[in-house]
Coordinates of C-alpha atoms in Angstrom, one line a residue:
Chain A
M1 CA 0.0 0.0 0.1
S2 CA 1.5 3.3 -1.0
E3 CA 1.4 6.5 1.1
F4 CA -1.4 7.8 -1.2
Q5 CA -3.4 4.7 -0.6
W6 CA -2.8 4.7 3.1
L7 CA -4.1 8.3 3.3
S8 CA -7.0 7.3 1.3
W9 CA -8.0 4.7 3.8
I10 CA -7.5 7.0 6.7
R11 CA -9.6 9.7 5.1
G12 CA -12.1 7.1 4.1
V13 CA -12.9 4.1 6.2
G14 CA -10.7 5.2 9.0
L15 CA -12.4 8.5 9.5
Q16 CA -15.9 7.2 9.0
S17 CA -15.4 4.5 11.7
A18 CA -13.7 6.8 14.1
V19 CA -16.7 9.4 13.8
A20 CA -19.2 6.6 14.2
I21 CA -17.5 5.4 17.4
F22 CA -17.3 8.8 18.6
C23 CA -20.9 9.6 18.1
M24 CA -22.1 6.4 19.4
G25 CA -19.9 6.7 22.5
I26 CA -20.9 10.2 23.4
V27 CA -24.6 9.3 23.5
W28 CA -24.0 5.9 25.1
R29 CA -21.9 7.4 27.9
T30 CA -24.1 10.5 28.4
M31 CA -27.2 8.4 28.7
E32 CA -25.5 5.9 30.9
I33 CA -24.1 8.5 33.4
Y34 CA -27.1 10.6 33.6
T35 CA -29.5 7.7 33.9
L36 CA -27.7 6.3 36.9
G37 CA -29.7 8.8 39.0
R38 CA -29.2 9.7 42.7
K39 CA -31.1 8.6 45.6
L40 CA -34.1 10.8 46.1
D41 CA -33.4 13.6 48.6
I42 CA -36.6 13.6 50.7
A43 CA -35.3 16.1 53.2
E44 CA -36.8 19.5 53.0
P45 CA -34.2 21.9 51.4
R46 CA -32.5 24.3 53.7
R47 CA -33.0 26.9 51.1
I48 CA -33.9 27.4 47.4
S49 CA -30.9 26.4 45.2
G50 CA -31.4 29.6 43.1
A51 CA -28.4 30.1 40.7
S52 CA -25.9 28.2 42.8
G53 CA -25.4 25.6 40.2
W54 CA -24.6 28.2 37.4
H55 CA -22.6 30.2 40.0
T56 CA -20.5 27.0 40.8
I57 CA -19.8 26.5 37.2
Y58 CA -18.4 30.0 36.9
R59 CA -16.6 30.1 40.3
R60 CA -14.8 26.8 39.6
F61 CA -13.7 28.1 36.3
L62 CA -11.6 30.7 38.2
A63 CA -8.6 29.8 40.2
P64 CA -9.0 29.7 44.0
L65 CA -7.6 32.8 45.7
G66 CA -3.8 32.6 46.0
M67 CA -3.5 29.4 44.1
I68 CA -2.2 31.0 40.9
H69 CA 0.9 32.2 43.0
L70 CA 1.2 28.9 44.7
D71 CA 1.0 26.8 41.7
P72 CA 1.2 28.8 38.6
V73 CA 2.0 26.1 36.2
T74 CA -1.1 24.1 36.9
Y75 CA -3.5 27.0 36.8
I76 CA -2.0 29.2 34.1
G77 CA -0.7 26.2 32.2
G78 CA -4.1 24.6 32.4
Y79 CA -5.9 27.7 31.1
V80 CA -3.4 28.4 28.3
F81 CA -3.4 24.9 26.8
H82 CA -7.2 24.4 27.1
L83 CA -7.7 27.7 25.4
G84 CA -5.1 27.0 22.9
L85 CA -6.7 23.7 22.0
L86 CA -10.1 25.5 21.5
I87 CA -8.6 28.2 19.2
V88 CA -6.7 25.8 17.1
F89 CA -9.5 23.5 16.6
F90 CA -12.4 26.1 16.2
L91 CA -10.7 29.0 14.6
S92 CA -8.3 27.5 12.0
E93 CA -9.3 27.5 8.4
P94 CA -9.1 23.7 7.5
H95 CA -11.1 22.9 10.7
I96 CA -13.8 25.4 9.9
H97 CA -14.1 24.0 6.5
L98 CA -14.4 20.6 8.1
I99 CA -17.2 21.8 10.5
R100 CA -19.0 23.5 7.6
E101 CA -18.8 20.2 5.8
L102 CA -20.2 18.2 8.7
I103 CA -22.8 20.5 10.3
G104 CA -23.2 23.3 7.8
L105 CA -22.1 26.1 10.3
S106 CA -19.1 28.3 9.7
W107 CA -17.4 31.4 10.9
P108 CA -14.4 33.6 10.1
A109 CA -11.1 32.0 10.8
L110 CA -8.0 33.5 12.4
P111 CA -5.1 34.3 10.1
P112 CA -2.6 31.4 9.7
S113 CA 0.2 33.2 11.5
M114 CA -2.0 33.7 14.6
I115 CA -3.0 30.0 14.6
D116 CA 0.8 29.3 14.3
I117 CA 1.6 31.2 17.4
V118 CA -1.3 29.7 19.4
T119 CA -0.3 26.2 18.4
I120 CA 3.3 26.8 19.4
V121 CA 2.4 28.3 22.8
T122 CA -0.1 25.3 23.2
L123 CA 2.5 22.7 22.5
I124 CA 5.1 24.4 24.8
T125 CA 2.6 24.7 27.5
M126 CA 1.6 21.1 27.3
I127 CA 5.1 20.1 27.6
V128 CA 5.7 22.3 30.6
V129 CA 2.5 20.9 32.3
L130 CA 3.8 17.3 31.6
V131 CA 7.3 18.1 33.0
D132 CA 5.5 19.6 36.1
R133 CA 3.3 16.6 36.6
V134 CA 6.4 14.3 36.5
R135 CA 8.6 16.5 38.7
K136 CA 6.1 17.1 41.5
P137 CA 5.7 14.1 43.8
L138 CA 2.1 14.6 44.6
K139 CA 1.0 15.1 41.0
R140 CA 3.2 12.0 40.1
F141 CA 1.6 10.0 42.7
L142 CA -1.9 11.0 41.4
S143 CA -1.1 10.3 37.9
G144 CA -1.6 6.9 36.3
F145 CA -0.3 5.4 33.1
G146 CA -3.6 6.3 31.4
D147 CA -3.0 10.0 32.3
Y148 CA 0.3 9.9 30.2
V149 CA -1.3 8.1 27.3
L150 CA -4.1 10.7 27.2
W151 CA -1.4 13.4 27.2
V152 CA 0.1 11.9 24.2
I153 CA -3.2 11.4 22.5
T154 CA -4.0 15.0 22.9
F155 CA -0.6 16.3 22.0
L156 CA 0.0 14.5 18.7
P157 CA -3.0 15.9 16.8
V158 CA -1.7 19.5 17.6
L159 CA 1.9 18.6 16.7
S160 CA 1.1 16.7 13.5
G161 CA -1.3 19.5 12.4
Y162 CA 1.4 22.0 12.8
L163 CA 4.0 19.9 11.0
T164 CA 1.4 19.3 8.1
V165 CA 0.6 22.8 7.5
H166 CA 4.2 23.7 7.2
H167 CA 5.4 20.6 5.4
L168 CA 8.0 19.9 8.0
L169 CA 10.2 16.7 8.6
L170 CA 8.3 14.3 6.5
P171 CA 6.4 14.2 3.2
Y172 CA 3.0 15.9 3.3
T173 CA 1.1 12.7 2.5
I174 CA 2.6 11.0 5.5
L175 CA 2.1 14.0 7.8
L176 CA -1.6 14.5 6.7
A177 CA -2.1 10.7 7.3
L178 CA -0.5 10.9 10.7
H179 CA -2.4 14.0 11.6
M180 CA -5.7 12.5 10.7
I181 CA -4.9 9.1 12.3
S182 CA -4.0 10.9 15.6
V183 CA -7.4 12.7 15.4
E184 CA -9.1 9.4 14.8
V185 CA -7.5 7.8 17.9
L186 CA -8.6 10.9 19.8
L187 CA -12.2 10.6 18.6
I188 CA -12.3 6.9 19.5
V189 CA -11.0 7.1 23.0
F190 CA -12.7 10.4 23.8
P191 CA -16.0 9.1 25.1
F192 CA -14.4 6.2 27.1
T193 CA -11.6 8.0 29.0
K194 CA -11.0 11.0 31.2
L195 CA -11.2 13.2 27.9
F196 CA -15.0 12.8 28.4
H197 CA -14.7 15.6 31.2
A198 CA -15.1 17.9 28.2
V199 CA -18.7 16.9 28.1
T200 CA -19.4 16.1 31.9
V201 CA -17.6 18.9 33.6
W202 CA -20.2 21.6 33.3
P203 CA -23.3 19.5 34.3
S204 CA -21.1 18.0 37.2
R205 CA -20.4 21.4 38.5
W206 CA -23.8 22.6 38.1
F207 CA -25.1 19.5 40.1
N208 CA -22.6 19.9 43.0
G209 CA -23.5 23.6 43.2
N210 CA -27.2 23.0 43.2
T211 CA -27.0 20.2 45.8
N212 CA -24.9 22.2 48.2
A213 CA -27.4 24.9 48.0
R214 CA -30.2 22.6 49.0
K215 CA -28.1 21.4 51.9
G216 CA -27.6 25.0 53.0
V217 CA -24.4 26.0 51.5
P218 CA -25.2 28.4 48.6
V219 CA -22.3 29.9 46.6
Chain B
M1 CA 34.4 6.1 -46.8
E2 CA 35.8 6.7 -43.4
N3 CA 33.7 5.3 -40.6
R4 CA 33.6 8.0 -38.0
E5 CA 31.2 9.2 -35.3
I6 CA 28.9 12.0 -36.5
E7 CA 29.4 15.0 -34.3
P8 CA 26.5 16.7 -32.6
L9 CA 26.7 19.7 -34.7
E10 CA 26.5 17.6 -38.0
S11 CA 23.8 15.5 -36.7
S12 CA 21.7 18.5 -35.7
M13 CA 22.2 20.1 -39.0
V14 CA 21.1 16.8 -40.8
H15 CA 17.9 16.9 -38.7
G16 CA 17.2 20.5 -39.6
V17 CA 17.8 21.8 -36.0
S18 CA 20.3 24.5 -35.5
R19 CA 23.5 23.7 -33.4
R20 CA 22.5 26.2 -30.7
T21 CA 18.9 24.8 -30.5
F22 CA 20.2 21.4 -30.2
L23 CA 22.8 22.1 -27.4
Q24 CA 20.3 24.2 -25.6
Y25 CA 17.9 21.3 -25.6
C26 CA 20.5 19.0 -24.2
A27 CA 21.6 21.4 -21.5
T28 CA 18.0 22.0 -20.5
L29 CA 17.3 18.3 -20.4
A30 CA 20.4 17.9 -18.0
S31 CA 19.1 20.8 -15.8
L32 CA 15.6 19.4 -15.7
M33 CA 17.0 16.1 -14.4
A34 CA 19.3 17.9 -11.9
L35 CA 22.3 16.4 -13.6
P36 CA 25.7 18.3 -13.9
S37 CA 26.3 20.4 -17.0
S38 CA 28.6 17.6 -18.4
A39 CA 25.6 15.4 -18.7
G40 CA 24.2 17.9 -21.4
V41 CA 27.4 17.1 -23.4
A42 CA 26.9 13.3 -23.0
F43 CA 23.2 13.8 -24.1
S44 CA 24.2 15.5 -27.3
K45 CA 26.8 12.8 -28.1
A46 CA 24.3 10.0 -27.4
L47 CA 21.6 11.8 -29.6
S48 CA 24.1 12.1 -32.3
S49 CA 25.1 8.5 -32.1
V50 CA 24.5 6.2 -35.0
S51 CA 23.6 3.5 -32.7
R52 CA 19.7 3.4 -32.4
P53 CA 18.5 1.1 -29.6
P54 CA 15.4 -0.8 -30.6
V55 CA 12.3 -0.2 -29.0
I56 CA 9.1 -2.2 -28.8
W57 CA 5.9 -0.4 -27.6
L58 CA 3.0 -2.4 -26.4
S59 CA -0.3 -0.9 -25.7
F60 CA -2.4 -2.9 -23.3
Q61 CA -5.7 -2.0 -21.3
D62 CA -5.6 1.7 -21.8
C63 CA -7.1 4.7 -23.6
G64 CA -4.2 5.6 -25.8
G65 CA -3.7 9.0 -24.0
C66 CA -0.1 8.0 -23.2
T67 CA 0.8 7.8 -27.0
E68 CA -1.2 11.0 -27.6
S69 CA 0.9 12.8 -24.9
L70 CA 4.2 11.7 -26.3
I71 CA 3.1 12.8 -29.8
R72 CA 2.7 16.2 -28.1
S73 CA 6.4 16.3 -27.0
N74 CA 7.8 19.4 -28.4
V75 CA 11.5 18.9 -27.7
P76 CA 12.5 16.5 -29.1
T77 CA 9.5 15.8 -31.2
L78 CA 8.2 12.2 -31.3
E79 CA 9.4 11.7 -34.8
D80 CA 12.7 13.0 -34.0
L81 CA 13.1 10.8 -30.9
L82 CA 11.7 7.8 -32.4
F83 CA 13.1 7.9 -35.9
N84 CA 16.5 9.6 -35.3
S85 CA 17.5 8.5 -31.8
L86 CA 15.5 5.3 -31.2
S87 CA 14.5 2.6 -33.5
L88 CA 10.8 2.0 -33.0
E89 CA 10.3 -1.4 -34.2
Y90 CA 6.8 -2.1 -33.2
H91 CA 3.9 0.0 -32.0
Q92 CA 0.3 -1.4 -32.2
A93 CA -1.3 2.1 -32.6
F94 CA 1.1 3.0 -35.4
Q95 CA 1.1 -0.3 -37.3
I96 CA -2.6 -1.2 -36.9
S97 CA -3.4 -1.0 -40.5
A98 CA -0.7 -3.7 -41.3
G99 CA -2.8 -6.2 -39.4
I100 CA -1.2 -9.6 -38.8
A101 CA 1.9 -8.9 -40.5
T102 CA 3.0 -6.7 -37.6
E103 CA 3.0 -9.7 -35.3
A104 CA 5.6 -11.5 -37.6
A105 CA 7.6 -8.4 -37.7
R106 CA 7.5 -8.3 -33.9
K107 CA 8.7 -11.8 -33.6
D108 CA 11.5 -11.2 -36.1
V109 CA 12.6 -8.1 -34.1
V110 CA 12.7 -10.0 -30.8
Q111 CA 14.6 -12.7 -32.3
K112 CA 17.4 -10.3 -33.9
N113 CA 17.6 -8.0 -30.8
W114 CA 17.4 -10.5 -27.9
G115 CA 18.4 -9.0 -24.7
K116 CA 18.9 -5.5 -26.2
Y117 CA 15.5 -3.9 -26.9
L118 CA 13.7 -1.5 -24.7
L119 CA 10.2 -2.6 -23.9
I120 CA 7.7 0.4 -23.4
V121 CA 4.4 -0.6 -22.0
D122 CA 1.3 1.5 -21.5
G123 CA -1.9 0.1 -20.1
S124 CA -2.6 -2.5 -17.4
I125 CA -2.8 -6.2 -17.7
P126 CA -6.2 -7.7 -17.1
M127 CA -5.8 -10.8 -14.9
K128 CA -9.3 -12.1 -14.4
E129 CA -10.7 -14.9 -16.6
E130 CA -7.4 -15.8 -17.9
G131 CA -6.8 -12.2 -19.3
V132 CA -9.6 -12.5 -22.0
Y133 CA -10.6 -8.8 -21.4
S134 CA -7.6 -7.5 -23.5
T135 CA -5.9 -9.4 -26.3
T136 CA -3.9 -8.7 -29.4
A137 CA -4.1 -11.1 -32.4
G138 CA -5.8 -13.6 -30.0
V139 CA -3.0 -13.5 -27.5
S140 CA -3.8 -12.3 -24.0
H141 CA -1.9 -9.4 -23.0
Y142 CA -0.4 -11.2 -19.9
D143 CA 1.1 -13.8 -22.3
L144 CA 2.3 -11.2 -24.7
L145 CA 3.8 -9.2 -21.8
M146 CA 5.7 -12.1 -20.4
E147 CA 6.9 -13.3 -23.8
M148 CA 8.3 -9.8 -24.8
A149 CA 9.7 -9.1 -21.3
K150 CA 11.9 -12.2 -21.5
G151 CA 14.2 -10.7 -24.1
A152 CA 14.0 -7.0 -23.0
A153 CA 16.9 -5.1 -21.6
A154 CA 14.5 -3.1 -19.5
V155 CA 10.9 -2.3 -19.2
I156 CA 9.2 1.2 -19.0
A157 CA 5.8 1.4 -17.6
M158 CA 4.4 4.4 -19.3
G159 CA 1.4 6.0 -17.7
T160 CA -0.6 5.4 -14.6
C161 CA -2.4 2.4 -16.0
A162 CA 0.8 0.6 -16.6
V163 CA 2.3 1.8 -13.4
S164 CA -0.5 1.0 -10.9
G165 CA -3.6 0.0 -12.8
G166 CA -5.0 3.4 -13.4
L167 CA -8.5 3.9 -14.7
S168 CA -9.1 0.1 -15.4
R169 CA -8.1 -0.8 -11.9
A170 CA -10.5 1.7 -10.3
Y171 CA -13.1 0.2 -8.1
P172 CA -14.6 -2.5 -8.6
N173 CA -11.8 -3.4 -11.0
P174 CA -13.8 -5.8 -13.1
T175 CA -11.0 -7.0 -15.2
G176 CA -8.4 -7.6 -12.5
A177 CA -6.3 -4.9 -13.9
T178 CA -2.7 -5.2 -12.6
A179 CA 0.4 -3.0 -12.7
I180 CA 3.4 -4.1 -14.9
S181 CA 5.8 -4.0 -11.9
R182 CA 3.8 -6.6 -10.1
L183 CA 4.1 -9.1 -12.9
I184 CA 7.7 -8.5 -14.0
K185 CA 10.2 -9.3 -11.4
D186 CA 13.4 -10.2 -13.2
K187 CA 14.0 -7.2 -15.3
P188 CA 14.6 -3.6 -14.4
V189 CA 11.2 -1.7 -14.4
I190 CA 10.9 2.0 -14.3
N191 CA 7.5 3.7 -13.6
L192 CA 6.5 6.9 -15.4
P193 CA 3.1 7.5 -13.9
G194 CA 0.7 10.2 -15.0
C195 CA -2.6 10.3 -16.9
P196 CA -0.8 10.9 -19.2
P197 CA 2.8 11.3 -18.2
I198 CA 4.4 14.6 -19.1
P199 CA 6.0 14.4 -22.6
V200 CA 9.4 15.7 -21.4
V201 CA 9.4 13.1 -18.7
M202 CA 9.0 10.4 -21.2
T203 CA 11.6 11.7 -23.6
G204 CA 14.0 12.7 -20.8
V205 CA 14.0 9.2 -19.4
L206 CA 14.7 7.6 -22.8
I207 CA 17.5 10.0 -23.7
Y208 CA 19.1 9.4 -20.3
Y209 CA 18.8 5.6 -21.0
L210 CA 20.2 6.2 -24.4
T211 CA 23.1 8.2 -22.9
F212 CA 24.1 6.2 -19.8
G213 CA 22.6 2.8 -20.6
A214 CA 20.7 2.8 -17.3
F215 CA 17.8 4.5 -15.6
P216 CA 18.1 7.7 -13.4
E217 CA 17.9 7.2 -9.6
L218 CA 14.3 5.9 -8.6
D219 CA 12.2 6.5 -5.6
A220 CA 10.5 3.8 -3.6
L221 CA 7.7 3.5 -6.3
G222 CA 10.1 3.0 -8.9
R223 CA 9.7 6.7 -10.4
P224 CA 12.8 8.8 -11.4
K225 CA 13.4 11.2 -8.6
A226 CA 14.4 13.8 -11.1
F227 CA 10.7 14.2 -12.1
Y228 CA 8.8 12.8 -9.3
G229 CA 10.9 13.8 -6.3
E230 CA 8.8 16.7 -5.3
T231 CA 5.1 17.3 -5.1
V232 CA 3.1 19.6 -7.5
H233 CA 2.5 21.8 -4.5
D234 CA 6.1 22.1 -3.6
R235 CA 6.9 24.2 -6.8
C236 CA 3.2 25.6 -7.4
Y237 CA 3.2 29.3 -8.2
R238 CA 0.0 29.5 -6.0
R239 CA 1.8 28.3 -2.9
P240 CA 2.5 31.6 -1.4
F241 CA -1.3 32.0 -1.2
Y242 CA -1.5 28.8 0.7
E243 CA 1.3 30.0 3.0
Q244 CA -0.9 33.3 3.8
G245 CA -4.1 31.2 4.1
K246 CA -5.8 32.6 1.1
F247 CA -8.0 30.0 -0.4
A248 CA -10.5 30.1 -3.4
K249 CA -13.9 29.0 -2.1
S250 CA -15.5 28.4 -5.5
F251 CA -14.2 28.4 -9.1
D252 CA -15.7 31.7 -9.9
D253 CA -15.2 33.7 -6.7
E254 CA -12.9 36.6 -6.3
G255 CA -10.2 34.3 -4.8
A256 CA -10.3 32.2 -7.8
R257 CA -9.8 35.3 -10.0
Q258 CA -6.9 36.4 -7.9
G259 CA -5.2 33.1 -8.3
W260 CA -5.5 31.9 -4.7
C261 CA -4.7 28.4 -3.6
L262 CA -7.2 25.7 -4.8
F263 CA -6.8 23.5 -1.7
E264 CA -10.4 23.9 -0.6
L265 CA -11.6 23.1 -4.1
G266 CA -10.0 19.8 -3.9
C267 CA -6.5 20.2 -5.3
K268 CA -4.3 17.1 -4.7
G269 CA -1.1 18.9 -5.4
H270 CA 0.0 18.5 -1.8
I271 CA 0.3 14.7 -2.1
T272 CA 1.0 14.2 -5.8
H273 CA 4.5 13.6 -7.0
N274 CA 5.0 15.0 -10.4
A275 CA 6.6 17.7 -12.3
C276 CA 3.6 19.5 -13.7
S277 CA 4.4 22.8 -11.9
T278 CA 7.9 23.0 -13.3
K279 CA 7.8 21.2 -16.7
K280 CA 4.2 22.1 -17.4
W281 CA 2.3 21.0 -20.6
N282 CA 1.9 22.0 -24.2
G283 CA 5.4 23.2 -24.7
A284 CA 5.6 24.5 -21.2
V285 CA 2.7 26.8 -21.6
S286 CA 0.6 25.9 -18.6
F287 CA -0.6 23.1 -16.3
P288 CA -3.9 22.3 -14.8
I289 CA -3.6 24.6 -11.7
E290 CA -2.4 27.5 -13.8
S291 CA -5.5 27.0 -15.9
G292 CA -7.6 27.3 -12.7
H293 CA -8.5 23.6 -11.9
G294 CA -6.9 21.7 -8.9
C295 CA -4.6 18.9 -9.4
L296 CA -6.2 15.5 -9.6
G297 CA -3.4 13.5 -8.3
C298 CA -3.2 11.3 -11.4
S299 CA 0.3 10.2 -11.0
E300 CA -0.4 8.6 -7.6
P301 CA -1.6 4.9 -7.4
G302 CA -5.3 4.6 -6.8
F303 CA -6.0 8.2 -7.5
L304 CA -9.4 7.3 -8.9
D305 CA -10.5 5.5 -5.8
T306 CA -9.8 8.5 -3.3
G307 CA -13.2 10.2 -3.4
S308 CA -14.3 13.2 -5.2
F309 CA -11.7 15.3 -7.3
Y310 CA -13.5 18.4 -5.6
R311 CA -13.2 17.5 -2.0
A312 CA -10.4 19.1 0.0
L313 CA -7.8 16.8 1.6
S314 CA -8.7 18.1 4.9
L315 CA -12.2 16.6 4.5
P316 CA -13.3 12.9 4.7
E317 CA -13.3 11.3 1.4
K318 CA -17.0 11.0 1.3
P319 CA -19.6 12.8 3.4
I320 CA -20.2 11.3 6.7
G321 CA -23.7 10.0 6.4
H322 CA -23.9 7.4 9.1
A323 CA -23.5 9.8 11.9
V324 CA -27.2 9.8 12.6
N325 CA -27.2 5.9 12.7
A326 CA -24.2 5.9 15.1
L327 CA -26.0 8.4 17.4
M328 CA -29.1 5.9 17.4
A329 CA -26.8 3.0 18.0
G330 CA -25.3 5.0 21.0
A331 CA -28.8 5.7 22.2
M332 CA -29.7 2.0 22.0
V333 CA -26.6 1.0 23.9
G334 CA -27.0 3.8 26.4
G335 CA -30.6 2.7 26.9
S336 CA -29.5 -0.9 27.4
M337 CA -27.0 0.2 30.0
F338 CA -29.7 2.2 31.8
M339 CA -31.9 -0.9 31.9
T340 CA -29.0 -3.1 33.1
N341 CA -28.0 -0.6 35.9
R342 CA -31.8 -0.2 36.8
G343 CA -31.8 -4.0 37.2
F344 CA -28.8 -4.1 39.4
K345 CA -30.4 -1.4 41.6
M346 CA -33.7 -3.3 41.9
V347 CA -31.9 -6.4 42.9
A348 CA -29.8 -4.5 45.5
A349 CA -33.0 -3.0 46.8
H350 CA -34.6 -6.4 47.2
T351 CA -31.8 -8.1 48.7
H352 CA -31.0 -5.2 51.0
L353 CA -31.2 -6.4 54.8
P354 CA -32.0 -3.6 57.1
S355 CA -29.8 -3.3 60.2
C356 CA -30.7 -1.9 63.5
V357 CA -28.7 -0.6 66.5
A358 CA -28.8 -4.0 68.1
D359 CA -27.1 -5.5 65.0
L360 CA -24.3 -2.9 65.2
E361 CA -23.8 -3.5 68.8
K362 CA -23.4 -7.3 68.1
E363 CA -20.8 -6.6 65.4
S364 CA -18.9 -4.4 67.7
G365 CA -18.9 -7.1 70.4
G366 CA -20.9 -4.7 72.7

């Protein structure tokens, strides 16, 4: 199989399969998690929950007081690489083209030079965050093998995307194939790993805030 | 009469070409193939030589476009190349009117030039049903190829059909079309893909072989690196627009008129190894991208089975139409998981034994 045919398989059967698994996994896991339910709270609420759920989503989005100074890598690094991933995915021209193809929506893209800067910053930040995770005993203790695998799975699409756009190191055909296959791996593992936090993080925070308010601890 | 080698100047004058034009051509060809300037001198001597290597050209399962392309070669012209530099002993398309007599001539040429002739093949070989889909004078093309390859010095697979199956090998490949290099293993085979190949690529390789008696350096797919070493995008004049992120969105928008990159319109120049953007076509007048159409990727194996010509490389080959099915399948699995978990909870509730303070006191030994 030549590089061309390999790319063809990745753009065809590979991508179709990955998207199918992704869509199926998202619905499956969402339904499974949210239909587990909770024990009915029959106690009278201490107070009306109000906007505590929404407020908790917002409040936990911010770093706790003083923590940025105490652990800047975790907080600033976390903000930067998450934001970087969002910008690179949603505001680069080829991705918008893909989204328009998939769901018919599109919006203006950032200039390629801006995307380049964001990509490089994201890559560097991810490396810094990884080094910090390995160097700090507590973080190292809390990290399992799967966490490092997921770091690689998240890192590779960004790196391969940058190399592909700039035709660096390898022939374009191989780079594009590597970029697409790294994205396919990401799509496949996304619903079944910790990466699923991208979907569950907001409802979870809302639920915690809402429940705490019922118990008398509004925020 | 003194038997001496004809000098390049004399040879070119005999052919009605000025000395300057002739030497310019040789130097240009050497430059195109990234060879040192001394190769130009070697080319000129080889082209002037009285020795004319015999060539047998076989056309198999193809459209004839490769021959058409070679006819369009402007420097040297086909007739100049074939009748002054090479000795074309057999070509089905050119000799078709002679009927069965050509087959006798072919056998005679093979016998006289055993081990010396150059075999050029365009078209693929149908392997299904014992090759009945494509025959010449009642002989299947597989048998003809194997017979002719035995006595050949080398084989040139001309065009994508011969190199990788091309059009006839496109899905579902009803004839079992097969590439030449998959069938011939005991002879040097050089691949010159393209639908059709660029004329100067064909003539350049032939002249190189005439001069040095061997093929130029090849890549992993058996293609000469001098012509297939870079992608069409690498040397495309629209590449600066790609770097700037300026893409034509349709064939008649402002971007297209400004000559912006055709990536989003499906151009496959990024992944296509060919010399179109440097050697060009029709006497180096233009090439498809310059004419406003994206590259189709015709020199790559399987290019007809890689989805629409008009879908960008960053998109899936075909529209993803089963996403809704996948969502429904996910809903079904999720629903099943819900029912299963509900069952576990109900079993747990039924088997749950209430405990009271007395039980706890017993456990703690109080």
